[in-house]
Amino acid sequence: MTKNAVVQQGLTGDSLVWAFTDLAQVGYWMPVTWLSHMLDVELFGLAGGAHHVASVVGHMLNAVLLFWALQALSFRLDPTRAFWVNAFIAAAFALHPLRVESVAWVAERKDVLSTGFWLASLLAWGHFVRSPGVARYALVALLLALGLMSKPMLVTLPVALLLLDHWPLQRFAPGDPHRRWRRLVLEKLPLLAIALMVAGLTLYAKQQLGTAIKSLDAFPWEVRVANALVAYAEYLRMLVVPIHLSAYYPHPGNGIAVWKVAGATALLAATSALAVWQRRTRPWLIVGWLWFLGTLFPVSGVVQTGSQAMADRFTSIPHIGLLWIVGWGGAEVLDRAGLRSRARAALAGAMLLALALTSARQTAHWRNSVTLFEHAVSLDDSNYLAHNNLGVAFRTLGRHADAERAFRKAIEANPDYPLPYLNMAQILDDTQRPDEALPYLAVAFRAGLRLQVPGALGEDAGGLHRAASRLSASEDPAQRRQSIRLYRLIVALHADAYLPDAHFQLGRLYLEQGDLDEARAQRDVLEALDPMRAEFLGEIESRNASQGEGR
């Protein structure tokens, strides 16, 4: 957000149009999220604290919405029992450390918003089932659409509503089960159509963005499935034992241990079998389990949409299903144990206090970029992205030696990742070692082109531009040829702020080399970007031509 010039304008006519038409900024359509950030800027300016407060307030409202939604869906259950179980689920949701990332990281406002609209949709659906009507159904559709316009995570909501028909709504009355199924499925089709339209728009946006990691080409299908199985098991562990949480979990690629995949598969299969076996006597078990499996699937990694193996922010909706199991299963266990109300309250209070203390500790890691990524590398020294981001944080603070050390660790952890090479070159340039920087620039250049990542290195185009400018002024022909390669990289990476100068310098260098066709091609591009520079480039060409004739 701090680097988005449109968002920093606040709510203006141009920014409103941009919010609803931009697809290439992050790879999916999220106008409601953009409008939320713009409203924050309009109200609070760029004061970071106020934006954080807005996210905290949004999360608190989500916890209240979750309780109301669960209550609305539980009208066919024992009201007293449902009240206390739902209150525990909402409190556990609010206090769980896995919510920290979405709340502490302002850029994840989309998660807070989409979760809120998901929960509001559940609340509206509960009222619709209790008293059907066109207006109430339209409200559900509107809330679904707003949620999808915050983050596409809501694509699975229509299917989740079908699960709720089994329990707690208990809409499968005696009679022809097939006819009832057909009616309930048909009832969800308009909602499913809305979700599929946004899903299609998201896929189109991903293509527009040209992401570094293509969803189906990043890893072989067997690697993606293996990682997804292990991630599912790890998300289960995180719910119960929420420690060793990181801002980034590197994808293991082909290095996933066979025993991890086998263990995760056995755990998931056994739990699924148990849920099916107990589906009649404990319907909350199969509904909660299928909710977890289904709502997590779009971000499970089977269709890879990033370089991470998993992420805390992905659990907001899926873990509600697991909390259902914990809440209703825990109530049954306490009944069998014969605990009195005070003992139950004390036990629940102790669990919630433990979650709150763990969340407070996790929140402390998000104090700033240094503390965040120092924690990440302390958990996993091979976390190349965390090392790189830690180096960027150190460089911002002027801690060049620490930054250089972090970038070297990132390169050591993943030699194929291009950004640390570019960052190393900038650190070496900062510390007056330009000759040492050139090999790193060359690697970054080759890696960037090999990955075909438009914009992936765009944030650091300033460093490339400075290096190219310095090389172009050299008397060494080899260094001048290197400057051409760097200017071409700037153009290839769509670094808009430097495009006119890069095209101009390329044209000038090509003229010096006598490559008139390439020089004129650069001049043609400049005609649209900067006509004055295009004219000046033409003058240089004419002057060189006349000097050649004079000789």
Coordinates of C-alpha atoms in Angstrom, one line a residue:
M1 CA 0.0 0.0 0.0
T2 CA 2.8 2.4 0.8
K3 CA 4.1 2.0 -2.7
N4 CA 0.8 2.3 -4.5
A5 CA 0.4 5.9 -5.7
V6 CA -3.3 5.4 -6.6
V7 CA -4.2 4.2 -3.1
Q8 CA -2.3 7.1 -1.6
Q9 CA -4.6 9.5 -3.4
G10 CA -7.5 8.4 -1.1
L11 CA -11.0 8.3 -2.5
T12 CA -11.0 10.2 -5.7
G13 CA -12.9 9.7 -9.0
D14 CA -9.8 8.3 -10.7
S15 CA -9.0 6.0 -7.8
L16 CA -12.5 4.7 -7.7
V17 CA -12.4 3.8 -11.4
W18 CA -8.9 2.2 -10.9
A19 CA -10.2 0.1 -7.9
F20 CA -12.9 -1.5 -10.1
T21 CA -10.8 -1.9 -13.3
D22 CA -7.3 -2.9 -12.1
L23 CA -6.5 -6.6 -12.5
A24 CA -2.7 -6.7 -12.8
Q25 CA -1.7 -5.1 -9.5
V26 CA -1.9 -8.2 -7.3
G27 CA -3.2 -10.8 -9.7
Y28 CA -6.9 -10.8 -8.8
W29 CA -9.9 -8.4 -8.6
M30 CA -10.4 -6.9 -5.2
P31 CA -12.0 -3.4 -5.5
V32 CA -13.6 -3.6 -2.0
T33 CA -10.2 -4.1 -0.5
W34 CA -8.7 -1.2 -2.5
L35 CA -11.6 1.0 -1.4
S36 CA -11.0 0.0 2.2
H37 CA -7.3 1.1 2.0
M38 CA -8.3 4.3 0.2
L39 CA -10.9 5.1 2.9
D40 CA -8.2 4.7 5.6
V41 CA -5.9 7.1 3.7
E42 CA -8.8 9.6 3.4
L43 CA -9.5 9.4 7.1
F44 CA -6.1 8.9 8.6
G45 CA -3.6 9.8 5.9
L46 CA -0.5 7.5 5.8
A47 CA -0.2 7.2 9.6
G48 CA 0.5 3.4 9.9
G49 CA -0.9 3.1 13.4
A50 CA -4.5 4.1 12.4
H51 CA -4.4 1.6 9.5
H52 CA -3.5 -1.1 12.0
V53 CA -6.3 -0.1 14.4
A54 CA -8.7 -0.4 11.5
S55 CA -7.6 -4.0 10.9
V56 CA -7.9 -4.8 14.6
V57 CA -11.4 -3.4 14.7
G58 CA -12.3 -5.4 11.6
H59 CA -11.1 -8.6 13.3
M60 CA -13.0 -7.9 16.4
L61 CA -16.2 -7.3 14.4
N62 CA -15.5 -10.7 12.6
A63 CA -15.4 -12.5 15.9
V64 CA -18.8 -11.0 16.8
L65 CA -20.1 -11.8 13.4
L66 CA -19.0 -15.4 13.8
F67 CA -20.9 -15.8 17.0
W68 CA -24.1 -14.3 15.5
A69 CA -23.7 -16.4 12.4
L70 CA -23.3 -19.6 14.4
Q71 CA -26.3 -18.7 16.5
A72 CA -28.4 -18.1 13.4
L73 CA -27.4 -21.4 12.0
S74 CA -28.1 -23.3 15.3
F75 CA -31.8 -22.5 15.7
R76 CA -32.7 -26.3 15.4
L77 CA -30.2 -27.2 18.1
D78 CA -30.4 -27.1 21.9
P79 CA -30.2 -23.2 22.4
T80 CA -28.4 -23.2 25.8
R81 CA -25.7 -25.7 24.7
A82 CA -25.3 -24.0 21.3
F83 CA -24.9 -20.6 22.9
W84 CA -21.9 -21.6 25.0
V85 CA -20.3 -23.8 22.3
N86 CA -20.7 -20.9 19.8
A87 CA -19.3 -18.4 22.3
F88 CA -16.2 -20.5 22.8
I89 CA -15.7 -21.0 19.1
A90 CA -15.9 -17.3 18.4
A91 CA -13.6 -16.5 21.2
A92 CA -11.0 -19.1 20.1
F93 CA -11.2 -17.7 16.6
A94 CA -10.6 -14.2 17.8
L95 CA -7.6 -15.1 20.0
H96 CA -5.9 -17.8 18.0
P97 CA -2.3 -16.9 17.0
L98 CA -3.0 -17.9 13.4
R99 CA -5.1 -14.7 13.0
V100 CA -2.1 -12.5 13.8
E101 CA -0.7 -12.3 10.3
S102 CA -4.0 -11.2 8.7
V103 CA -4.4 -8.5 11.4
A104 CA -0.9 -7.3 11.9
W105 CA 0.0 -7.1 8.2
V106 CA -2.1 -4.2 6.9
A107 CA -1.7 -5.5 3.3
E108 CA -3.7 -8.5 4.4
R109 CA -6.8 -6.3 4.9
K110 CA -8.3 -8.4 2.1
D111 CA -8.3 -11.4 4.5
V112 CA -10.1 -9.5 7.3
L113 CA -12.7 -8.1 4.8
S114 CA -13.4 -11.3 3.0
T115 CA -13.7 -13.2 6.2
G116 CA -16.2 -10.6 7.4
F117 CA -18.3 -10.9 4.3
W118 CA -18.2 -14.7 4.5
L119 CA -19.5 -14.6 8.1
A120 CA -22.1 -12.0 7.2
S121 CA -23.2 -14.4 4.4
L122 CA -23.6 -17.2 6.9
L123 CA -25.6 -15.0 9.2
A124 CA -27.9 -14.0 6.3
W125 CA -28.2 -17.6 5.2
G126 CA -29.3 -18.7 8.6
H127 CA -32.1 -16.1 8.5
F128 CA -33.0 -17.1 4.9
V129 CA -33.4 -20.8 5.9
R130 CA -35.5 -19.9 8.9
S131 CA -37.7 -17.6 6.9
P132 CA -37.2 -17.9 3.1
G133 CA -37.7 -14.9 0.8
V134 CA -36.3 -13.3 -2.3
A135 CA -35.0 -10.3 -0.4
R136 CA -33.1 -12.5 2.1
Y137 CA -31.6 -14.6 -0.7
A138 CA -30.6 -11.5 -2.6
L139 CA -28.8 -10.3 0.6
V140 CA -26.8 -13.5 0.7
A141 CA -25.9 -13.0 -2.9
L142 CA -24.9 -9.4 -2.4
L143 CA -22.7 -10.3 0.6
L144 CA -21.1 -13.1 -1.3
A145 CA -20.3 -10.7 -4.2
L146 CA -18.8 -8.1 -1.8
G147 CA -16.7 -10.9 -0.2
L148 CA -15.4 -12.0 -3.6
M149 CA -14.6 -8.4 -4.4
S150 CA -12.4 -8.4 -1.3
K151 CA -10.6 -11.7 -2.0
P152 CA -11.5 -14.7 -4.2
M153 CA -11.4 -17.0 -1.1
L154 CA -15.2 -17.1 -1.0
V155 CA -15.4 -19.2 -4.2
T156 CA -16.2 -22.3 -2.0
L157 CA -19.0 -20.6 0.0
P158 CA -21.9 -22.1 -2.1
V159 CA -20.6 -25.6 -1.4
A160 CA -20.0 -24.8 2.3
L161 CA -23.7 -23.8 2.5
L162 CA -24.7 -27.2 1.2
L163 CA -22.7 -28.7 4.0
L164 CA -24.6 -26.6 6.5
D165 CA -27.9 -28.0 5.1
H166 CA -26.8 -31.4 6.6
W167 CA -25.9 -29.9 10.0
P168 CA -26.7 -27.8 11.9
L169 CA -29.6 -26.7 9.6
Q170 CA -30.9 -30.3 9.3
R171 CA -32.7 -29.6 6.0
F172 CA -32.7 -33.2 4.9
A173 CA -36.2 -34.1 6.1
P174 CA -37.6 -37.7 5.6
G175 CA -38.8 -38.4 2.1
D176 CA -37.1 -38.7 -1.2
P177 CA -33.5 -37.9 -0.5
H178 CA -32.6 -37.5 -4.1
R179 CA -35.3 -34.9 -4.7
R180 CA -34.3 -33.0 -1.6
W181 CA -30.6 -33.0 -2.7
R182 CA -31.6 -31.7 -6.2
R183 CA -33.7 -28.9 -4.7
L184 CA -30.9 -27.8 -2.3
V185 CA -28.3 -27.9 -5.0
L186 CA -30.5 -25.9 -7.4
E187 CA -31.0 -23.4 -4.6
K188 CA -27.2 -22.7 -4.6
L189 CA -26.7 -22.4 -8.4
P190 CA -27.1 -18.6 -8.6
L191 CA -24.5 -18.2 -5.8
L192 CA -22.2 -20.7 -7.6
A193 CA -22.5 -18.7 -10.8
I194 CA -21.4 -15.6 -9.0
A195 CA -18.4 -17.4 -7.5
L196 CA -17.4 -19.0 -10.8
M197 CA -17.5 -15.6 -12.6
V198 CA -15.1 -14.1 -10.1
A199 CA -12.9 -17.3 -10.3
G200 CA -12.7 -16.9 -14.0
L201 CA -11.8 -13.2 -13.6
T202 CA -9.1 -14.2 -11.1
L203 CA -7.5 -16.6 -13.6
Y204 CA -7.5 -13.9 -16.2
A205 CA -5.9 -11.4 -13.8
K206 CA -3.2 -13.9 -13.0
Q207 CA -2.4 -14.1 -16.7
Q208 CA -2.4 -10.3 -16.9
L209 CA 0.0 -10.1 -14.0
G210 CA 2.4 -12.6 -15.5
T211 CA 3.3 -14.1 -12.2
A212 CA 6.8 -15.6 -11.6
I213 CA 5.3 -18.9 -10.7
K214 CA 2.7 -20.2 -13.1
S215 CA -0.1 -22.0 -11.2
L216 CA 0.3 -25.4 -12.9
D217 CA 3.9 -25.2 -14.1
A218 CA 5.8 -24.3 -11.0
F219 CA 6.1 -27.9 -9.8
P220 CA 5.1 -31.3 -11.1
W221 CA 1.6 -32.3 -10.1
E222 CA 2.9 -35.1 -7.7
V223 CA 5.0 -32.5 -5.9
R224 CA 2.1 -30.1 -5.5
V225 CA -0.2 -32.9 -4.2
A226 CA 2.5 -34.1 -1.8
N227 CA 3.0 -30.6 -0.5
A228 CA -0.7 -30.0 -0.1
L229 CA -1.1 -33.2 2.0
V230 CA 1.7 -32.2 4.3
A231 CA 0.3 -28.7 4.5
Y232 CA -3.1 -30.0 5.5
A233 CA -1.6 -32.0 8.3
E234 CA 0.5 -29.0 9.4
Y235 CA -2.5 -26.8 9.5
L236 CA -4.1 -29.3 11.9
R237 CA -1.0 -29.2 14.1
M238 CA -1.1 -25.4 14.1
L239 CA -4.6 -25.3 15.4
V240 CA -3.8 -27.4 18.4
V241 CA -0.1 -26.4 18.9
P242 CA 0.2 -22.9 17.4
I243 CA 4.0 -22.5 17.7
H244 CA 6.8 -21.9 15.2
L245 CA 4.6 -19.7 13.1
S246 CA 6.4 -17.8 10.4
A247 CA 5.7 -15.0 8.0
Y248 CA 6.8 -17.2 5.1
Y249 CA 7.1 -21.0 4.7
P250 CA 9.3 -21.9 1.7
H251 CA 8.0 -24.5 -0.7
P252 CA 10.2 -27.6 -0.3
G253 CA 9.9 -28.5 -4.0
N254 CA 11.2 -32.0 -4.7
G255 CA 12.7 -32.2 -1.2
I256 CA 9.6 -33.3 0.6
A257 CA 10.4 -36.3 2.8
V258 CA 8.5 -39.5 1.9
W259 CA 7.7 -40.2 5.6
K260 CA 6.0 -36.8 5.9
V261 CA 3.8 -37.4 2.9
A262 CA 3.0 -40.9 4.1
G263 CA 2.2 -39.7 7.7
A264 CA 0.1 -36.8 6.5
T265 CA -1.9 -39.1 4.1
A266 CA -2.5 -41.6 6.9
L267 CA -3.7 -38.9 9.3
L268 CA -6.1 -37.4 6.7
A269 CA -7.4 -40.7 5.6
A270 CA -8.0 -41.9 9.2
T271 CA -9.8 -38.7 10.2
S272 CA -11.9 -38.8 7.1
A273 CA -12.9 -42.4 7.8
L274 CA -13.8 -41.5 11.4
A275 CA -15.9 -38.6 10.2
V276 CA -17.8 -40.8 7.8
W277 CA -18.3 -43.6 10.4
Q278 CA -19.7 -41.1 12.9
R279 CA -21.7 -39.0 10.4
R280 CA -25.1 -40.0 11.9
T281 CA -24.3 -39.8 15.6
R282 CA -21.9 -36.9 15.4
P283 CA -22.8 -34.9 12.3
W284 CA -20.7 -31.9 13.4
L285 CA -17.6 -34.1 12.9
I286 CA -18.1 -34.7 9.1
V287 CA -19.4 -31.2 8.5
G288 CA -16.5 -29.5 10.3
W289 CA -14.0 -31.9 8.6
L290 CA -15.3 -31.4 5.1
W291 CA -15.5 -27.7 5.7
F292 CA -11.8 -27.7 6.6
L293 CA -10.8 -29.8 3.6
G294 CA -13.0 -28.0 1.1
T295 CA -12.5 -24.3 2.0
L296 CA -8.8 -24.8 2.2
F297 CA -8.4 -26.5 -1.1
P298 CA -8.2 -23.4 -3.3
V299 CA -5.1 -22.3 -1.4
S300 CA -3.7 -25.8 -0.5
G301 CA -1.1 -25.6 -3.2
V302 CA -2.6 -28.2 -5.6
V303 CA -3.0 -25.2 -7.9
Q304 CA 0.2 -23.3 -7.0
T305 CA -0.4 -19.5 -6.8
G306 CA 2.8 -18.4 -5.0
S307 CA 6.2 -19.6 -3.9
Q308 CA 5.0 -20.5 -0.4
A309 CA 4.3 -24.0 0.9
M310 CA 1.5 -22.7 3.1
A311 CA 0.5 -19.5 5.0
D312 CA -1.1 -18.6 8.3
R313 CA -3.5 -16.2 6.6
F314 CA -5.0 -19.1 4.6
T315 CA -6.6 -20.6 7.8
S316 CA -9.2 -17.9 8.7
I317 CA -12.2 -19.7 7.1
P318 CA -11.0 -23.3 7.1
H319 CA -10.2 -23.4 10.8
I320 CA -13.8 -22.5 11.6
G321 CA -14.7 -26.1 10.6
L322 CA -12.1 -27.5 13.0
L323 CA -13.2 -25.2 15.8
W324 CA -16.7 -26.6 15.3
I325 CA -15.2 -30.1 15.9
V326 CA -13.3 -28.8 19.0
G327 CA -16.3 -27.0 20.4
W328 CA -18.9 -29.7 20.0
G329 CA -16.6 -32.6 20.6
G330 CA -15.2 -30.9 23.7
A331 CA -18.7 -30.4 25.0
E332 CA -19.4 -34.1 24.6
V333 CA -16.2 -35.1 26.4
L334 CA -17.0 -32.7 29.3
D335 CA -20.5 -34.2 29.5
R336 CA -19.0 -37.7 29.8
A337 CA -16.5 -36.5 32.4
G338 CA -19.4 -35.0 34.4
L339 CA -17.7 -31.7 35.0
R340 CA -19.8 -28.9 36.5
S341 CA -20.4 -25.5 34.9
R342 CA -17.7 -23.7 36.9
A343 CA -15.1 -26.4 36.0
R344 CA -16.0 -26.1 32.4
A345 CA -15.8 -22.4 32.4
A346 CA -12.4 -22.5 34.1
L347 CA -11.1 -25.0 31.6
A348 CA -12.4 -23.0 28.6
G349 CA -10.9 -19.8 30.2
A350 CA -7.5 -21.4 30.6
M351 CA -7.5 -22.5 26.9
L352 CA -8.5 -19.0 25.8
L353 CA -5.9 -17.4 28.0
A354 CA -3.2 -19.7 26.6
L355 CA -4.2 -18.7 23.0
A356 CA -4.2 -15.0 24.0
L357 CA -0.7 -15.2 25.5
T358 CA 0.6 -17.1 22.5
S359 CA -1.0 -14.5 20.2
A360 CA 0.6 -11.6 22.1
R361 CA 4.0 -13.3 21.7
Q362 CA 3.4 -13.9 18.0
T363 CA 2.3 -10.2 17.5
A364 CA 5.6 -9.0 19.0
H365 CA 7.4 -10.6 16.1
W366 CA 5.5 -8.3 13.8
R367 CA 6.8 -5.2 15.4
N368 CA 8.9 -4.3 12.4
S369 CA 10.5 -6.0 9.4
V370 CA 13.7 -6.9 11.3
T371 CA 12.0 -8.6 14.2
L372 CA 9.6 -10.4 11.8
F373 CA 12.3 -11.9 9.5
E374 CA 14.8 -12.5 12.2
H375 CA 12.1 -14.7 13.8
A376 CA 11.5 -16.4 10.4
V377 CA 15.2 -17.3 9.9
S378 CA 15.5 -18.4 13.5
L379 CA 12.8 -21.1 12.7
D380 CA 14.3 -22.1 9.4
D381 CA 17.8 -21.0 8.4
S382 CA 17.2 -22.2 4.8
N383 CA 14.3 -19.6 4.5
Y384 CA 15.8 -17.7 1.5
L385 CA 13.0 -15.2 1.1
A386 CA 13.2 -14.3 4.9
H387 CA 17.0 -13.8 4.6
N388 CA 16.5 -11.6 1.6
N389 CA 13.7 -9.5 3.2
L390 CA 15.8 -9.2 6.4
G391 CA 18.6 -7.9 4.3
V392 CA 16.3 -5.3 2.7
A393 CA 15.2 -4.2 6.2
F394 CA 18.8 -3.9 7.3
R395 CA 19.7 -1.9 4.2
T396 CA 16.8 0.5 4.9
L397 CA 18.3 1.1 8.4
G398 CA 21.8 1.7 6.9
R399 CA 23.1 -1.6 8.5
H400 CA 25.1 -2.5 5.4
A401 CA 27.2 -5.2 6.9
D402 CA 24.2 -7.0 8.4
A403 CA 22.3 -6.6 5.1
E404 CA 25.2 -8.1 3.1
R405 CA 25.4 -11.0 5.5
A406 CA 21.7 -11.6 5.0
F407 CA 21.8 -11.5 1.3
R408 CA 24.7 -13.9 1.2
K409 CA 22.6 -16.3 3.3
A410 CA 19.7 -15.9 0.9
I411 CA 21.9 -16.8 -2.1
E412 CA 23.4 -19.7 -0.2
A413 CA 19.9 -21.0 0.7
N414 CA 18.5 -20.7 -2.9
P415 CA 21.0 -19.9 -5.6
D416 CA 18.2 -19.7 -8.2
Y417 CA 16.3 -16.9 -6.5
P418 CA 17.3 -13.6 -8.3
L419 CA 16.4 -10.8 -5.9
P420 CA 19.3 -11.4 -3.4
Y421 CA 21.8 -11.1 -6.2
L422 CA 20.3 -7.7 -7.2
N423 CA 20.2 -6.6 -3.6
M424 CA 23.8 -7.7 -3.1
A425 CA 24.8 -5.6 -6.1
Q426 CA 23.1 -2.6 -4.5
I427 CA 24.8 -3.1 -1.2
L428 CA 28.2 -3.4 -2.8
D429 CA 27.4 -0.2 -4.8
D430 CA 26.3 1.5 -1.6
T431 CA 29.7 0.6 0.0
Q432 CA 31.7 1.8 -2.9
R433 CA 32.5 -1.6 -4.4
P434 CA 31.0 -1.4 -7.9
D435 CA 33.4 -3.8 -9.4
E436 CA 32.3 -6.5 -7.0
A437 CA 28.7 -5.7 -7.8
L438 CA 28.9 -6.5 -11.5
P439 CA 28.9 -10.4 -11.2
Y440 CA 25.8 -10.2 -9.0
L441 CA 24.0 -7.9 -11.5
A442 CA 24.8 -10.3 -14.3
V443 CA 23.3 -13.3 -12.3
A444 CA 20.2 -11.3 -11.5
F445 CA 19.9 -10.3 -15.1
R446 CA 20.1 -13.9 -16.3
A447 CA 17.8 -15.2 -13.6
G448 CA 15.2 -12.5 -14.3
L449 CA 15.1 -13.3 -18.0
R450 CA 15.1 -17.1 -17.4
L451 CA 12.1 -16.8 -15.1
Q452 CA 10.4 -14.4 -17.5
V453 CA 9.0 -12.3 -14.7
P454 CA 7.7 -8.9 -15.9
G455 CA 7.9 -6.6 -12.9
A456 CA 9.4 -9.1 -10.5
L457 CA 12.6 -7.0 -10.1
G458 CA 10.8 -3.7 -10.9
E459 CA 10.9 -2.4 -7.3
D460 CA 14.7 -2.4 -7.6
A461 CA 14.9 -0.9 -11.0
G462 CA 16.6 2.2 -9.4
G463 CA 19.6 0.1 -8.6
L464 CA 19.7 -1.3 -12.1
H465 CA 19.4 2.1 -13.6
R466 CA 22.3 3.5 -11.5
A467 CA 24.5 0.6 -12.4
A468 CA 23.6 0.9 -16.1
S469 CA 24.3 4.6 -16.1
R470 CA 27.7 4.1 -14.4
L471 CA 28.7 1.4 -16.9
S472 CA 27.5 3.5 -19.9
A473 CA 29.9 6.2 -18.9
S474 CA 32.9 3.8 -18.8
E475 CA 35.6 3.9 -21.4
D476 CA 35.7 0.1 -21.4
P477 CA 33.7 -1.3 -24.3
A478 CA 32.8 -4.5 -22.4
Q479 CA 31.3 -2.4 -19.6
R480 CA 29.3 -0.3 -22.2
R481 CA 28.0 -3.6 -23.7
Q482 CA 27.0 -4.6 -20.2
S483 CA 25.1 -1.4 -19.7
I484 CA 23.1 -2.2 -22.8
R485 CA 22.1 -5.5 -21.3
L486 CA 21.0 -3.8 -18.0
Y487 CA 19.0 -1.1 -19.9
R488 CA 17.3 -3.9 -21.8
L489 CA 16.5 -5.6 -18.5
I490 CA 14.9 -2.4 -17.1
V491 CA 12.7 -2.3 -20.2
A492 CA 11.9 -6.0 -20.0
L493 CA 10.9 -5.6 -16.4
H494 CA 8.4 -2.8 -17.1
A495 CA 10.1 -0.4 -14.6
D496 CA 7.8 2.5 -15.8
A497 CA 9.7 5.2 -13.9
Y498 CA 12.8 4.5 -15.8
L499 CA 11.5 3.4 -19.2
P500 CA 12.0 6.7 -21.2
D501 CA 15.6 7.1 -20.0
A502 CA 16.3 3.4 -20.6
H503 CA 15.1 3.7 -24.2
F504 CA 17.0 6.9 -24.7
Q505 CA 20.2 5.5 -23.4
L506 CA 19.8 2.3 -25.4
G507 CA 19.3 4.4 -28.6
R508 CA 22.4 6.4 -27.8
L509 CA 24.5 3.3 -27.2
Y510 CA 23.3 1.6 -30.3
L511 CA 24.2 4.7 -32.3
E512 CA 27.7 4.6 -30.9
Q513 CA 28.0 1.0 -32.0
G514 CA 26.6 1.8 -35.5
D515 CA 23.5 -0.3 -35.0
L516 CA 21.0 2.1 -36.7
D517 CA 18.1 -0.4 -36.8
E518 CA 18.1 -0.9 -33.0
A519 CA 18.6 2.8 -32.4
R520 CA 15.7 3.7 -34.6
A521 CA 13.5 1.1 -32.9
Q522 CA 14.3 2.8 -29.5
R523 CA 13.5 6.2 -31.0
D524 CA 10.1 4.9 -32.3
V525 CA 9.2 3.7 -28.8
L526 CA 10.2 7.1 -27.4
E527 CA 7.9 8.9 -29.8
A528 CA 5.0 7.7 -27.5
L529 CA 6.8 7.9 -24.2
D530 CA 8.9 11.1 -24.5
P531 CA 8.8 13.0 -27.8
M532 CA 11.4 15.5 -26.8
R533 CA 14.0 12.7 -26.1
A534 CA 13.0 11.0 -29.3
E535 CA 13.7 14.2 -31.2
F536 CA 17.0 14.6 -29.4
L537 CA 18.0 11.0 -30.3
G538 CA 17.2 11.8 -33.9
E539 CA 19.5 14.9 -33.7
I540 CA 22.3 12.7 -32.4
E541 CA 21.8 10.3 -35.3
S542 CA 21.8 13.2 -37.8
R543 CA 24.9 14.7 -36.2
N544 CA 26.8 11.4 -36.3
A545 CA 25.8 10.9 -39.9
S546 CA 27.0 14.4 -40.9
Q547 CA 30.3 13.8 -39.0
G548 CA 30.7 10.6 -40.8
E549 CA 30.2 12.3 -44.2
G550 CA 32.7 15.0 -43.3
R551 CA 35.3 12.5 -42.6

